[in-house]
Amino acid sequence: MADIIIPADLLPTDGRFGCGPSKVRDEQLSFLASLQPGVLGTSHRQAPVKDLVGSVRSGLLDLFRAPEGYEILLANGGATTFWDSAVHSLIERRSQHLTFGEFGAKFAKAAAVAPFLEDPDVRAADAGSRSDALPVAGVDVYAYPHNETSTGVMTEVRRVAGDTGALTVIDATSGAGGIDFDATETDVYYFSPQKNFASDGGLWFALVSPAAIERIERVTSSDRYIPEALNLGVQSRTHARTRR
Ligand SMILES: *Cc1c(COP(=O)(O)O)cnc(C)c1O
């Protein structure tokens, strides 16, 4: 292979992967410091932290023009952790995944290796193109990325008209905050904040519909073994509810 040398004047001044992690601005860090000593190093059960989390949740509900009854869930771990949480706490029996790049395929794999789920219906397309969801009887979660970061292929957020109660679940990690969408077309719109939100990683957020909350309550009160850290029921119950 030929040695390719990128001319120095074409190199970005800040040489990070274009899709994130994003640059965290000094102003953000100064704001965090201005909240001290109330926030860092104090209990996450105390008012200063709860109020800050509450304001992030209501800000996200506003940003997404959330319909009545939708909520924001959040927890430690990033989108990758959310896939395992969804496998344990959201998919009832079988999921369908559109895979046309690395990230959609990772969620499909997490569902495929779960011994308590049926094999997922995986609809793959070559990098640079896109597959379409197809209603299939028995599928209770339809999952696809809003923006497949690894290929740059975007989708329109559209509810899949499958079985009654089937949920439409969107990986919005590099879409949320950058591409508009209609929240009524989705049940779970999840993302980690280190891409368009220019924050640090290690957290996930999810806009969830009343139908998704009901599913989480049902699955997490079944006799399936669910590690506490992946139990979305705990996440939806322990936060003071900020709901539309
Ligand atoms: C970056 C990215 C992820 C992984 O996010 P983590 O916070 O690193 O787990 C998942 N899905 C998409 C679409 C992404 O762009």
Coordinates of N, CA and C and ligand atoms in Angstrom, one line a residue:
M1 N 0.8 -1.2 0.0 CA 0.0 0.0 0.0 C 0.9 1.2 0.0
A2 N 0.5 2.3 -0.7 CA 1.3 3.5 -0.8 C 1.2 4.2 0.5
D3 N 2.3 4.8 0.9 CA 2.3 5.7 2.1 C 1.6 7.0 1.8
I4 N 0.6 7.2 2.5 CA -0.1 8.5 2.3 C 0.2 9.4 3.5
I5 N 0.7 10.6 3.1 CA 1.0 11.6 4.2 C 0.1 12.8 4.0
I6 N -0.7 13.0 5.0 CA -1.7 14.2 4.9 C -0.9 15.4 5.2
P7 N -1.0 16.4 4.3 CA -0.3 17.7 4.5 C -0.7 18.3 5.8
A8 N 0.3 18.9 6.5 CA 0.1 19.5 7.8 C -1.1 20.5 7.8
D9 N -1.2 21.3 6.6 CA -2.2 22.3 6.6 C -3.6 21.8 6.5
L10 N -3.7 20.5 6.2 CA -5.1 19.8 6.1 C -5.4 19.1 7.4
L11 N -4.5 19.0 8.3 CA -4.8 18.3 9.6 C -5.7 19.2 10.4
P12 N -6.7 18.6 11.1 CA -7.5 19.4 12.0 C -6.7 20.0 13.2
T13 N -7.0 21.2 13.6 CA -6.2 21.7 14.8 C -6.5 20.9 16.0
D14 N -7.7 20.3 16.1 CA -8.0 19.5 17.2 C -8.3 18.1 16.7
G15 N -7.3 17.2 16.7 CA -7.4 16.0 16.0 C -8.2 14.9 16.7
R16 N -9.4 15.1 16.8 CA -10.2 14.0 17.4 C -11.2 13.4 16.4
F17 N -11.6 12.2 16.6 CA -12.6 11.5 15.7 C -13.8 12.4 15.5
G18 N -14.1 12.7 14.2 CA -15.1 13.7 13.8 C -16.4 13.5 14.5
C19 N -16.8 12.3 14.8 CA -18.2 12.1 15.3 C -18.2 12.1 16.9
G20 N -17.1 12.4 17.5 CA -17.1 12.4 18.9 C -16.2 11.3 19.4
P21 N -15.7 11.4 20.7 CA -16.1 12.3 21.7 C -15.8 13.8 21.2
S22 N -16.8 14.6 21.5 CA -16.7 16.0 21.2 C -15.8 16.8 22.1
K23 N -15.4 17.9 21.7 CA -14.6 18.8 22.6 C -15.5 19.3 23.7
V24 N -15.0 19.2 24.9 CA -15.8 19.7 26.0 C -15.2 21.1 26.3
R25 N -16.0 22.1 26.1 CA -15.5 23.5 26.2 C -15.2 23.9 27.6
D26 N -14.2 24.8 27.7 CA -13.8 25.4 29.0 C -14.9 26.0 29.8
E27 N -15.9 26.6 29.0 CA -17.0 27.2 29.7 C -17.8 26.2 30.4
Q28 N -17.9 25.0 29.9 CA -18.7 23.9 30.5 C -18.0 23.6 31.9
L29 N -16.7 23.4 31.8 CA -16.0 23.1 33.0 C -16.1 24.2 34.1
S30 N -16.0 25.4 33.6 CA -16.1 26.5 34.5 C -17.5 26.6 35.2
F31 N -18.5 26.2 34.4 CA -19.9 26.2 35.0 C -19.9 25.1 36.1
L32 N -19.4 24.0 35.8 CA -19.4 22.9 36.8 C -18.7 23.4 38.0
A33 N -17.5 24.0 37.9 CA -16.8 24.5 39.0 C -17.6 25.5 39.8
S34 N -18.4 26.3 39.1 CA -19.2 27.4 39.7 C -20.2 26.8 40.6
L35 N -20.6 25.5 40.4 CA -21.6 24.9 41.3 C -21.0 24.3 42.6
Q36 N -19.7 24.4 42.7 CA -19.1 23.8 43.9 C -19.3 24.7 45.1
P37 N -19.3 24.2 46.3 CA -19.1 22.8 46.6 C -20.4 22.0 46.6
G38 N -21.4 22.4 45.9 CA -22.7 21.7 46.0 C -22.9 20.4 45.3
V39 N -22.1 20.2 44.2 CA -22.4 19.1 43.3 C -21.4 17.9 43.4
L40 N -20.2 18.2 43.0 CA -19.2 17.2 43.0 C -18.8 16.8 44.4
G41 N -18.7 15.5 44.6 CA -18.3 15.0 45.9 C -19.4 15.1 47.0
T42 N -20.6 15.3 46.5 CA -21.7 15.2 47.5 C -22.6 14.1 47.1
S43 N -23.6 13.8 48.0 CA -24.4 12.6 47.7 C -25.4 12.9 46.5
H44 N -25.5 11.9 45.6 CA -26.4 12.1 44.5 C -27.8 12.0 45.0
R45 N -28.0 11.8 46.3 CA -29.4 11.8 46.8 C -29.8 13.2 47.3
Q46 N -28.8 14.1 47.4 CA -29.1 15.4 47.9 C -29.7 16.4 46.9
A47 N -30.3 17.4 47.3 CA -31.0 18.4 46.4 C -30.2 19.0 45.3
P48 N -29.0 19.4 45.6 CA -28.2 20.1 44.5 C -28.1 19.1 43.3
V49 N -27.8 17.9 43.5 CA -27.6 16.9 42.4 C -28.9 16.6 41.8
K50 N -29.9 16.3 42.7 CA -31.2 16.0 42.2 C -31.8 17.1 41.3
D51 N -31.6 18.3 41.8 CA -32.1 19.5 41.0 C -31.5 19.6 39.6
L52 N -30.1 19.4 39.6 CA -29.4 19.5 38.4 C -29.9 18.4 37.4
V53 N -30.0 17.2 37.9 CA -30.5 16.1 37.1 C -31.9 16.4 36.6
G54 N -32.7 16.9 37.5 CA -34.1 17.3 37.1 C -34.1 18.3 36.0
S55 N -33.2 19.3 36.1 CA -33.2 20.3 35.0 C -32.7 19.8 33.7
V56 N -31.8 18.8 33.7 CA -31.3 18.2 32.5 C -32.5 17.4 31.9
R57 N -33.2 16.7 32.7 CA -34.3 15.9 32.2 C -35.4 16.8 31.6
S58 N -35.8 17.9 32.3 CA -36.9 18.7 31.8 C -36.4 19.4 30.5
G59 N -35.1 19.8 30.5 CA -34.6 20.5 29.3 C -34.6 19.5 28.1
L60 N -34.3 18.3 28.3 CA -34.4 17.3 27.2 C -35.8 17.1 26.7
L61 N -36.8 17.0 27.7 CA -38.2 16.9 27.3 C -38.6 18.1 26.4
D62 N -38.1 19.3 26.8 CA -38.5 20.4 26.0 C -37.8 20.4 24.6
L63 N -36.5 20.0 24.6 CA -35.8 20.0 23.3 C -36.5 19.0 22.3
F64 N -36.9 17.9 22.9 CA -37.5 16.8 22.0 C -39.0 17.0 21.8
R65 N -39.5 18.1 22.3 CA -41.0 18.4 22.2 C -41.7 17.1 22.6
A66 N -41.4 16.6 23.8 CA -41.9 15.3 24.2 C -43.4 15.3 24.4
P67 N -44.1 14.3 23.9 CA -45.6 14.3 24.1 C -45.9 13.9 25.5
E68 N -47.2 14.1 25.9 CA -47.7 13.8 27.2 C -47.3 12.4 27.6
G69 N -46.8 12.3 28.9 CA -46.5 11.0 29.4 C -45.1 10.4 29.1
Y70 N -44.4 11.1 28.2 CA -43.0 10.6 28.0 C -42.1 11.0 29.1
E71 N -41.0 10.3 29.4 CA -40.1 10.6 30.4 C -38.7 10.5 29.9
I72 N -37.7 11.0 30.7 CA -36.3 10.8 30.4 C -35.7 9.9 31.5
L73 N -35.2 8.8 31.1 CA -34.4 7.9 32.0 C -32.9 8.2 31.7
L74 N -32.1 8.0 32.7 CA -30.7 8.1 32.5 C -30.0 7.2 33.5
A75 N -28.8 6.8 33.2 CA -28.0 6.0 34.1 C -26.5 6.0 33.6
N76 N -25.7 5.5 34.4 CA -24.3 5.3 34.0 C -24.1 4.3 32.9
G77 N -23.1 4.5 32.1 CA -22.7 3.4 31.2 C -22.7 3.6 29.7
G78 N -23.3 4.7 29.2 CA -23.2 4.9 27.7 C -24.2 4.0 27.0
A79 N -24.2 4.2 25.7 CA -25.2 3.5 24.8 C -24.9 2.0 24.8
T80 N -23.6 1.6 24.9 CA -23.2 0.2 24.9 C -23.9 -0.5 26.1
T81 N -23.9 0.2 27.3 CA -24.6 -0.4 28.4 C -26.1 -0.4 28.2
F82 N -26.6 0.6 27.5 CA -28.0 0.6 27.3 C -28.4 -0.6 26.5
W83 N -27.6 -1.1 25.5 CA -28.0 -2.3 24.8 C -28.2 -3.5 25.7
D84 N -27.3 -3.7 26.7 CA -27.5 -4.8 27.6 C -28.7 -4.5 28.5
S85 N -29.0 -3.3 28.9 CA -30.2 -3.0 29.7 C -31.4 -3.3 28.9
A86 N -31.4 -2.9 27.6 CA -32.6 -3.2 26.7 C -32.8 -4.7 26.6
V87 N -31.7 -5.4 26.4 CA -31.8 -6.9 26.3 C -32.4 -7.5 27.5
H88 N -32.1 -7.0 28.7 CA -32.6 -7.5 29.9 C -34.0 -7.0 30.3
S89 N -34.2 -5.7 30.0 CA -35.4 -5.0 30.6 C -36.4 -4.6 29.7
L90 N -36.1 -4.7 28.3 CA -37.1 -4.1 27.4 C -37.6 -5.1 26.4
I91 N -36.7 -5.9 25.8 CA -37.1 -6.9 24.8 C -37.8 -8.0 25.6
E92 N -39.0 -8.3 25.1 CA -39.8 -9.3 25.9 C -39.4 -10.7 25.3
R93 N -39.5 -10.9 24.0 CA -39.1 -12.2 23.5 C -38.2 -12.1 22.2
R94 N -38.5 -11.2 21.3 CA -37.8 -11.2 20.1 C -37.7 -9.8 19.6
S95 N -36.5 -9.4 19.1 CA -36.3 -8.1 18.5 C -35.9 -8.2 17.0
Q96 N -36.2 -7.1 16.3 CA -35.7 -7.0 14.9 C -34.7 -5.8 14.9
H97 N -33.6 -6.0 14.2 CA -32.5 -5.0 14.2 C -32.2 -4.7 12.7
L98 N -32.1 -3.4 12.4 CA -31.6 -3.0 11.1 C -30.1 -2.8 11.4
T99 N -29.3 -3.5 10.6 CA -27.8 -3.3 10.8 C -27.2 -2.9 9.5
F100 N -26.6 -1.7 9.5 CA -25.9 -1.3 8.3 C -24.6 -0.5 8.7
G101 N -24.0 -1.1 9.7 CA -22.8 -0.5 10.3 C -22.5 -1.1 11.6
E102 N -21.5 -0.6 12.2 CA -20.9 -1.2 13.5 C -21.9 -1.1 14.6
F103 N -22.6 0.1 14.8 CA -23.3 0.2 16.1 C -24.7 -0.5 16.1
G104 N -25.4 -0.5 15.0 CA -26.6 -1.3 14.9 C -26.3 -2.7 15.1
A105 N -25.2 -3.2 14.5 CA -24.8 -4.6 14.6 C -24.5 -5.0 16.0
K106 N -23.9 -4.1 16.8 CA -23.6 -4.4 18.2 C -24.8 -4.7 19.0
F107 N -25.8 -3.9 18.8 CA -27.1 -4.1 19.6 C -27.7 -5.5 19.2
A108 N -27.6 -5.8 17.9 CA -28.2 -7.1 17.4 C -27.4 -8.2 18.0
K109 N -26.1 -8.1 18.2 CA -25.3 -9.1 18.8 C -25.6 -9.3 20.2
A110 N -25.8 -8.2 20.9 CA -26.2 -8.3 22.4 C -27.5 -9.1 22.5
A111 N -28.4 -8.9 21.6 CA -29.7 -9.6 21.7 C -29.5 -11.1 21.3
A112 N -28.6 -11.3 20.3 CA -28.4 -12.7 19.8 C -27.8 -13.6 20.8
V113 N -27.0 -13.1 21.7 CA -26.3 -13.9 22.7 C -27.1 -14.1 24.0
A114 N -28.2 -13.4 24.1 CA -29.0 -13.5 25.4 C -29.8 -14.8 25.3
P115 N -29.5 -15.7 26.3 CA -30.1 -17.1 26.2 C -31.6 -17.1 26.5
F116 N -32.1 -16.0 27.1 CA -33.6 -16.0 27.4 C -34.4 -15.3 26.3
L117 N -33.8 -14.9 25.2 CA -34.5 -14.3 24.1 C -34.5 -15.2 22.9
E118 N -35.5 -15.1 22.0 CA -35.4 -15.8 20.7 C -34.4 -15.1 19.8
D119 N -33.9 -15.9 18.8 CA -32.9 -15.3 17.9 C -33.5 -14.0 17.3
P120 N -32.8 -12.9 17.3 CA -33.3 -11.7 16.7 C -33.5 -11.8 15.2
D121 N -34.4 -11.0 14.6 CA -34.5 -10.9 13.2 C -33.6 -9.8 12.7
V122 N -32.5 -10.1 12.1 CA -31.5 -9.1 11.7 C -31.6 -8.8 10.2
R123 N -31.8 -7.6 9.9 CA -31.9 -7.1 8.5 C -30.7 -6.3 8.2
A124 N -29.8 -6.9 7.5 CA -28.5 -6.2 7.3 C -28.4 -5.6 5.9
A125 N -27.7 -4.5 5.8 CA -27.4 -3.9 4.5 C -25.9 -3.5 4.4
D126 N -25.3 -3.5 3.2 CA -23.9 -3.1 3.1 C -23.7 -1.7 3.6
A127 N -22.5 -1.5 4.1 CA -22.1 -0.1 4.5 C -22.4 0.9 3.4
G128 N -23.0 2.0 3.8 CA -23.3 3.0 2.9 C -24.7 3.0 2.4
S129 N -25.3 1.8 2.5 CA -26.8 1.7 2.2 C -27.5 1.4 3.5
R130 N -28.8 1.1 3.3 CA -29.6 1.0 4.5 C -30.7 -0.1 4.3
S131 N -31.0 -0.8 5.4 CA -32.1 -1.8 5.3 C -33.4 -1.2 5.9
D132 N -34.5 -1.8 5.6 CA -35.8 -1.2 6.1 C -36.4 -2.2 7.1
A133 N -37.1 -1.6 8.1 CA -37.9 -2.5 9.0 C -39.0 -3.1 8.3
L134 N -39.3 -4.4 8.7 CA -40.5 -5.1 8.2 C -41.3 -5.7 9.3
P135 N -42.6 -5.3 9.4 CA -43.3 -5.9 10.5 C -43.3 -7.4 10.5
V136 N -43.0 -8.1 11.6 CA -43.0 -9.5 11.7 C -43.7 -9.9 12.9
A137 N -44.7 -10.9 12.8 CA -45.4 -11.3 14.0 C -44.5 -11.9 15.0
G138 N -44.7 -11.5 16.3 CA -43.9 -12.0 17.3 C -42.7 -11.1 17.7
V139 N -42.4 -10.1 16.9 CA -41.3 -9.2 17.2 C -41.9 -8.1 18.1
D140 N -41.3 -7.9 19.3 CA -41.8 -6.9 20.2 C -40.9 -5.6 20.3
V141 N -39.7 -5.6 19.7 CA -38.9 -4.4 19.7 C -38.3 -4.3 18.3
Y142 N -38.5 -3.2 17.6 CA -37.9 -2.8 16.4 C -36.8 -1.8 16.6
A143 N -35.5 -2.2 16.3 CA -34.4 -1.3 16.7 C -33.6 -0.9 15.5
Y144 N -33.3 0.4 15.4 CA -32.4 0.9 14.4 C -31.7 2.2 14.8
P145 N -30.6 2.5 14.2 CA -30.0 3.8 14.6 C -30.6 5.0 13.8
H146 N -30.6 6.1 14.5 CA -31.0 7.4 13.8 C -29.9 7.8 12.8
N147 N -28.7 7.7 13.3 CA -27.6 8.0 12.4 C -26.6 6.9 12.7
E148 N -26.2 6.0 11.7 CA -25.2 5.0 11.9 C -23.9 5.7 11.7
T149 N -23.3 6.0 12.9 CA -22.1 6.8 12.9 C -21.0 6.2 12.1
S150 N -20.9 4.9 12.1 CA -19.7 4.3 11.4 C -19.8 4.4 9.9
T151 N -21.0 4.7 9.3 CA -21.1 4.9 7.9 C -21.7 6.2 7.5
G152 N -22.3 6.9 8.4 CA -22.9 8.2 8.1 C -24.3 8.1 7.5
V153 N -24.9 6.9 7.5 CA -26.2 6.7 7.0 C -27.3 7.0 8.0
M154 N -28.2 8.0 7.6 CA -29.2 8.4 8.5 C -30.5 7.7 8.1
T155 N -31.4 7.7 9.1 CA -32.7 7.1 8.9 C -33.7 8.2 9.4
E156 N -35.0 8.0 8.9 CA -36.0 8.8 9.5 C -36.7 8.0 10.6
V157 N -36.9 8.7 11.7 CA -37.5 8.0 12.9 C -39.0 7.8 12.6
R158 N -39.3 6.5 12.3 CA -40.7 6.1 12.0 C -41.1 4.9 12.8
R159 N -42.3 5.0 13.4 CA -42.8 3.9 14.2 C -43.0 2.7 13.2
V160 N -42.7 1.5 13.6 CA -42.9 0.3 12.8 C -44.3 -0.3 13.2
A161 N -45.2 -0.5 12.3 CA -46.5 -1.0 12.6 C -46.5 -2.5 12.7
G162 N -46.0 -3.0 13.8 CA -45.9 -4.4 14.0 C -47.1 -4.9 14.9
D163 N -46.8 -5.9 15.7 CA -47.9 -6.4 16.6 C -48.3 -5.3 17.5
T164 N -49.5 -5.4 18.1 CA -49.9 -4.4 19.1 C -49.0 -4.4 20.2
G165 N -48.5 -3.2 20.6 CA -47.6 -3.1 21.8 C -46.1 -3.2 21.4
A166 N -45.8 -3.5 20.1 CA -44.4 -3.6 19.7 C -43.8 -2.2 19.8
L167 N -42.6 -2.1 20.3 CA -41.9 -0.8 20.5 C -40.9 -0.5 19.4
T168 N -40.8 0.8 19.1 CA -39.8 1.3 18.2 C -38.7 1.9 19.0
V169 N -37.4 1.4 18.9 CA -36.3 1.8 19.8 C -35.2 2.3 18.9
I170 N -34.8 3.5 19.1 CA -33.8 4.2 18.2 C -32.5 4.5 19.0
D171 N -31.4 4.1 18.4 CA -30.1 4.5 18.9 C -29.8 5.9 18.3
A172 N -29.9 6.9 19.1 CA -29.7 8.3 18.7 C -28.4 8.9 19.1
T173 N -27.4 8.0 19.4 CA -26.2 8.5 20.0 C -25.6 9.7 19.2
S174 N -25.5 9.5 17.9 CA -24.9 10.6 17.1 C -26.0 11.4 16.4
G175 N -27.3 11.1 16.6 CA -28.4 11.8 16.0 C -29.0 12.8 16.9
A176 N -29.2 12.4 18.2 CA -29.9 13.3 19.2 C -29.2 14.6 19.3
G177 N -30.0 15.7 19.2 CA -29.5 17.0 19.3 C -28.9 17.5 17.9
G178 N -28.9 16.7 16.9 CA -28.4 17.1 15.6 C -29.4 17.0 14.5
I179 N -30.3 16.0 14.6 CA -31.3 15.7 13.5 C -32.6 15.8 14.2
D180 N -33.5 16.5 13.6 CA -34.9 16.6 14.1 C -35.6 15.3 14.0
F181 N -36.6 15.1 14.8 CA -37.5 13.9 14.7 C -38.8 14.2 15.4
D182 N -39.7 13.3 15.2 CA -41.0 13.5 15.8 C -41.1 12.4 16.9
A183 N -41.1 12.8 18.2 CA -41.1 11.9 19.3 C -42.3 10.9 19.3
T184 N -43.4 11.3 18.7 CA -44.5 10.4 18.8 C -44.2 9.1 17.9
E185 N -43.2 9.2 17.1 CA -42.8 8.1 16.2 C -41.9 7.1 16.9
T186 N -41.6 7.3 18.2 CA -40.6 6.4 18.8 C -41.0 6.1 20.2
D187 N -40.7 4.9 20.7 CA -40.9 4.6 22.1 C -39.7 4.8 23.0
V188 N -38.5 4.5 22.5 CA -37.3 4.7 23.2 C -36.3 5.4 22.3
Y189 N -35.8 6.5 22.7 CA -34.9 7.3 21.8 C -33.6 7.5 22.7
Y190 N -32.6 6.7 22.6 CA -31.5 6.7 23.6 C -30.2 7.1 23.0
F191 N -29.4 7.7 23.8 CA -28.1 8.2 23.4 C -27.1 8.4 24.5
S192 N -25.9 8.4 24.2 CA -24.9 8.9 25.2 C -24.5 10.3 24.7
P193 N -24.1 11.1 25.7 CA -24.0 12.6 25.4 C -22.7 13.1 24.9
Q194 N -21.8 12.2 24.5 CA -20.4 12.7 24.1 C -20.3 13.1 22.6
K195 N -21.5 13.1 21.9 CA -21.4 13.4 20.4 C -22.0 14.8 20.3
N196 N -23.3 14.9 19.8 CA -23.8 16.3 19.5 C -24.0 17.1 20.8
F197 N -24.1 16.4 22.0 CA -24.3 17.2 23.2 C -23.0 17.7 23.8
A198 N -21.9 17.4 23.1 CA -20.6 17.9 23.5 C -20.3 17.7 25.0
S199 N -20.7 16.6 25.6 CA -20.5 16.4 27.0 C -19.4 15.2 27.1
D200 N -19.3 14.7 28.3 CA -18.4 13.6 28.4 C -19.2 12.3 28.3
G201 N -18.6 11.2 27.9 CA -19.3 9.9 27.8 C -19.5 9.3 29.2
G202 N -19.9 8.0 29.1 CA -20.1 7.2 30.4 C -21.5 7.3 31.0
L203 N -22.4 7.9 30.2 CA -23.8 8.0 30.7 C -24.7 7.7 29.5
W204 N -25.9 7.3 29.8 CA -26.9 7.2 28.7 C -28.1 7.9 29.1
F205 N -28.9 8.5 28.2 CA -30.2 9.1 28.4 C -31.2 8.4 27.4
A206 N -32.4 8.3 27.8 CA -33.4 7.7 27.0 C -34.7 8.5 27.1
L207 N -35.3 8.9 26.0 CA -36.7 9.5 26.0 C -37.6 8.2 25.8
V208 N -38.5 8.0 26.8 CA -39.3 6.8 26.8 C -40.8 7.1 26.8
S209 N -41.5 6.4 26.0 CA -43.0 6.6 25.9 C -43.7 5.9 27.0
P210 N -45.0 6.2 27.3 CA -45.7 5.4 28.3 C -45.7 3.9 28.0
A211 N -45.8 3.6 26.7 CA -45.8 2.1 26.3 C -44.5 1.5 26.7
A212 N -43.4 2.2 26.5 CA -42.1 1.7 26.9 C -42.0 1.5 28.4
I213 N -42.5 2.5 29.2 CA -42.5 2.4 30.7 C -43.3 1.1 31.1
E214 N -44.4 1.0 30.5 CA -45.3 -0.2 30.8 C -44.5 -1.5 30.5
R215 N -43.8 -1.5 29.4 CA -43.1 -2.8 29.0 C -42.0 -3.0 30.0
I216 N -41.3 -1.9 30.4 CA -40.2 -2.1 31.4 C -40.7 -2.6 32.7
E217 N -41.8 -2.1 33.1 CA -42.4 -2.5 34.4 C -42.8 -4.0 34.3
R218 N -43.3 -4.4 33.1 CA -43.8 -5.8 33.0 C -42.5 -6.7 33.0
V219 N -41.6 -6.4 32.1 CA -40.4 -7.3 32.0 C -39.6 -7.4 33.3
T220 N -39.4 -6.2 33.9 CA -38.6 -6.3 35.1 C -39.3 -6.8 36.3
S221 N -40.6 -7.0 36.2 CA -41.3 -7.7 37.4 C -41.5 -9.2 37.1
S222 N -41.0 -9.6 35.9 CA -41.2 -11.1 35.6 C -40.1 -11.8 36.3
D223 N -40.0 -13.1 36.1 CA -39.0 -13.9 36.9 C -37.7 -14.0 36.2
R224 N -37.5 -13.2 35.1 CA -36.2 -13.2 34.4 C -35.1 -12.7 35.4
Y225 N -33.9 -13.3 35.3 CA -32.8 -12.8 36.1 C -32.3 -11.5 35.5
I226 N -32.3 -10.4 36.2 CA -31.8 -9.1 35.7 C -30.8 -8.5 36.7
P227 N -29.6 -8.3 36.3 CA -28.6 -7.7 37.2 C -29.2 -6.3 37.5
E228 N -29.1 -5.8 38.8 CA -29.6 -4.5 39.2 C -29.1 -3.4 38.3
A229 N -27.8 -3.5 37.9 CA -27.2 -2.4 37.1 C -27.9 -2.3 35.7
L230 N -28.5 -3.3 35.3 CA -29.1 -3.3 33.9 C -30.7 -3.3 34.0
N231 N -31.2 -3.0 35.2 CA -32.6 -3.1 35.4 C -33.2 -1.7 35.2
L232 N -33.8 -1.5 34.0 CA -34.4 -0.3 33.7 C -35.6 0.1 34.6
G233 N -36.2 -0.9 35.2 CA -37.3 -0.6 36.2 C -36.8 0.2 37.3
V234 N -35.6 -0.2 37.8 CA -35.0 0.6 38.9 C -34.7 2.0 38.5
Q235 N -34.2 2.1 37.3 CA -33.9 3.5 36.8 C -35.2 4.3 36.6
S236 N -36.3 3.6 36.2 CA -37.5 4.4 36.0 C -38.2 4.7 37.3
R237 N -37.9 3.9 38.4 CA -38.6 4.1 39.6 C -37.8 5.0 40.6
T238 N -36.5 4.9 40.6 CA -35.7 5.6 41.6 C -35.6 7.1 41.3
H239 N -35.7 7.6 40.1 CA -35.6 9.0 39.9 C -36.9 9.7 40.2
A240 N -36.8 10.8 40.8 CA -38.0 11.6 41.0 C -38.5 11.8 39.6
R241 N -39.8 11.6 39.3 CA -40.2 11.6 37.9 C -40.4 13.0 37.4
T242 N -39.8 13.2 36.2 CA -40.0 14.4 35.5 C -40.8 13.9 34.3
R243 N -42.0 14.2 34.3 CA -42.8 13.6 33.2 C -43.7 14.7 32.6
R244 N -43.9 14.5 31.3 CA -44.9 15.3 30.6 C -46.3 15.0 31.0
Ligands
LIG1 C1 -20.8 6.3 19.7 C2 -22.0 5.5 19.5 C3 -22.3 4.4 20.3 C4 -21.5 4.0 21.5 O1 -21.6 4.9 22.6 P1 -20.9 4.6 24.0 O2 -21.3 5.7 24.8 O3 -19.4 4.6 23.6 O4 -21.3 3.3 24.5 C5 -23.5 3.7 20.1 N1 -24.3 4.0 19.0 C6 -24.0 5.0 18.2 C7 -24.9 5.3 17.0 C8 -22.8 5.8 18.4 O5 -22.5 6.8 17.5

